[in-house]
């Protein structure tokens, strides 16, 4: 959520978080109204040390998210938000 606000070029950033519990998994969606992420960058942002120009971060945050989600047998991906922005979708299997 910090990335969604930090990289938003709007005057008042909007971030919405939702959760859906399904039969096999739980899906968390974090959507923002920022400039979005180009298709060519949607996988690159999860690389270790990857950060945008001028970012004060370490470039480890999204890499850590991907690593942890993978460890728990889940999936994380980025979708386009409409009309602008990005949606980070995290799916994790339900615990027994």
Tab-separated table of C-alpha atoms in Angstrom:
chain	number	residue	atom	x	y	z
A	1	UNK	CA	0.000	0.000	0.000
A	2	UNK	CA	2.929	2.295	0.644
A	3	UNK	CA	4.074	1.848	-2.975
A	4	UNK	CA	0.567	2.672	-4.216
A	5	UNK	CA	0.626	6.030	-2.431
A	6	UNK	CA	4.315	6.809	-2.981
A	7	UNK	CA	4.168	6.294	-6.756
A	8	UNK	CA	0.793	7.956	-7.259
A	9	UNK	CA	0.913	11.176	-9.269
A	10	UNK	CA	-2.542	12.351	-8.144
A	11	UNK	CA	-3.294	15.026	-5.583
A	12	UNK	CA	-5.252	12.622	-3.367
A	13	UNK	CA	-4.222	8.982	-3.903
A	14	UNK	CA	-6.915	6.344	-3.484
A	15	UNK	CA	-6.077	2.777	-2.438
A	16	UNK	CA	-8.784	0.140	-2.004
A	17	UNK	CA	-8.226	-3.232	-0.353
A	18	UNK	CA	-10.673	-6.110	-0.735
A	19	UNK	CA	-10.702	-9.763	0.243
A	20	UNK	CA	-12.642	-12.680	-1.206
A	21	UNK	CA	-12.783	-16.058	0.525
A	22	UNK	CA	-13.328	-18.803	-2.014
A	23	UNK	CA	-13.587	-22.597	-1.731
A	24	UNK	CA	-9.874	-23.278	-2.397
A	25	UNK	CA	-8.189	-19.944	-1.689
A	26	UNK	CA	-8.375	-16.409	-0.409
A	27	UNK	CA	-7.807	-13.515	-2.800
A	28	UNK	CA	-6.656	-10.095	-1.595
A	29	UNK	CA	-6.766	-7.207	-4.073
A	30	UNK	CA	-4.954	-3.892	-3.529
A	31	UNK	CA	-6.092	-1.372	-6.139
A	32	UNK	CA	-4.881	2.188	-6.680
A	33	UNK	CA	-5.721	5.051	-9.012
A	34	UNK	CA	-2.138	5.993	-9.904
A	35	UNK	CA	-0.385	5.924	-13.274
A	36	UNK	CA	-0.396	2.121	-13.447
A	37	UNK	CA	2.402	-0.262	-14.358
A	38	UNK	CA	3.285	-0.911	-18.006
A	39	UNK	CA	2.830	-4.527	-19.137
A	40	UNK	CA	6.589	-4.868	-19.758
A	41	UNK	CA	7.274	-4.010	-16.091
A	42	UNK	CA	4.643	-6.183	-14.410
A	43	UNK	CA	7.030	-9.079	-13.763
A	44	UNK	CA	10.199	-6.998	-13.438
A	45	UNK	CA	8.930	-5.151	-10.336
A	46	UNK	CA	9.185	-8.402	-8.347
A	47	UNK	CA	12.926	-8.804	-9.051
A	48	UNK	CA	15.306	-8.484	-6.120
A	49	UNK	CA	16.681	-4.943	-5.898
A	50	UNK	CA	14.280	-3.561	-8.532
A	51	UNK	CA	13.080	-0.036	-7.791
A	52	UNK	CA	11.919	2.914	-9.786
A	53	UNK	CA	13.993	6.020	-10.317
A	54	UNK	CA	13.895	8.263	-7.290
A	55	UNK	CA	12.467	5.545	-5.055
A	56	UNK	CA	13.826	5.722	-1.502
A	57	UNK	CA	13.123	2.003	-0.974
A	58	UNK	CA	15.532	-0.905	-1.000
A	59	UNK	CA	13.942	-2.722	-3.926
A	60	UNK	CA	13.246	-5.707	-1.670
A	61	UNK	CA	9.586	-5.165	-0.742
A	62	UNK	CA	7.838	-6.656	-3.764
A	63	UNK	CA	10.530	-9.317	-4.095
A	64	UNK	CA	9.799	-10.343	-0.501
A	65	UNK	CA	6.054	-10.389	-1.212
A	66	UNK	CA	6.575	-12.713	-4.204
A	67	UNK	CA	8.967	-14.950	-2.220
A	68	UNK	CA	6.585	-15.342	0.731
A	69	UNK	CA	3.510	-15.877	-1.425
A	70	UNK	CA	5.403	-18.532	-3.420
A	71	UNK	CA	6.513	-20.241	-0.187
A	72	UNK	CA	2.867	-20.584	0.880
A	73	UNK	CA	1.805	-21.995	-2.490
A	74	UNK	CA	0.084	-18.845	-3.674
A	75	UNK	CA	0.300	-16.420	-6.545
A	76	UNK	CA	0.780	-12.677	-6.904
A	77	UNK	CA	0.163	-10.737	-10.088
A	78	UNK	CA	-0.525	-7.226	-11.322
A	79	UNK	CA	-3.587	-6.244	-13.311
A	80	UNK	CA	-4.659	-2.940	-14.804
A	81	UNK	CA	-7.195	-0.919	-12.826
A	82	UNK	CA	-9.900	0.979	-14.674
A	83	UNK	CA	-9.765	3.739	-15.616
A	84	UNK	CA	-6.215	4.166	-14.234
A	85	UNK	CA	-3.914	2.480	-11.798
A	86	UNK	CA	-2.788	-0.984	-10.869
A	87	UNK	CA	-4.263	-3.879	-8.919
A	88	UNK	CA	-2.000	-6.258	-7.022
A	89	UNK	CA	-3.789	-9.589	-6.655
A	90	UNK	CA	-2.547	-12.036	-4.019
A	91	UNK	CA	-4.054	-15.534	-3.947
A	92	UNK	CA	-3.253	-17.880	-1.085
A	93	UNK	CA	-4.565	-21.390	-0.495
A	94	UNK	CA	-6.961	-21.766	2.423
A	95	UNK	CA	-5.608	-23.475	5.513
A	96	UNK	CA	-7.217	-26.751	6.557
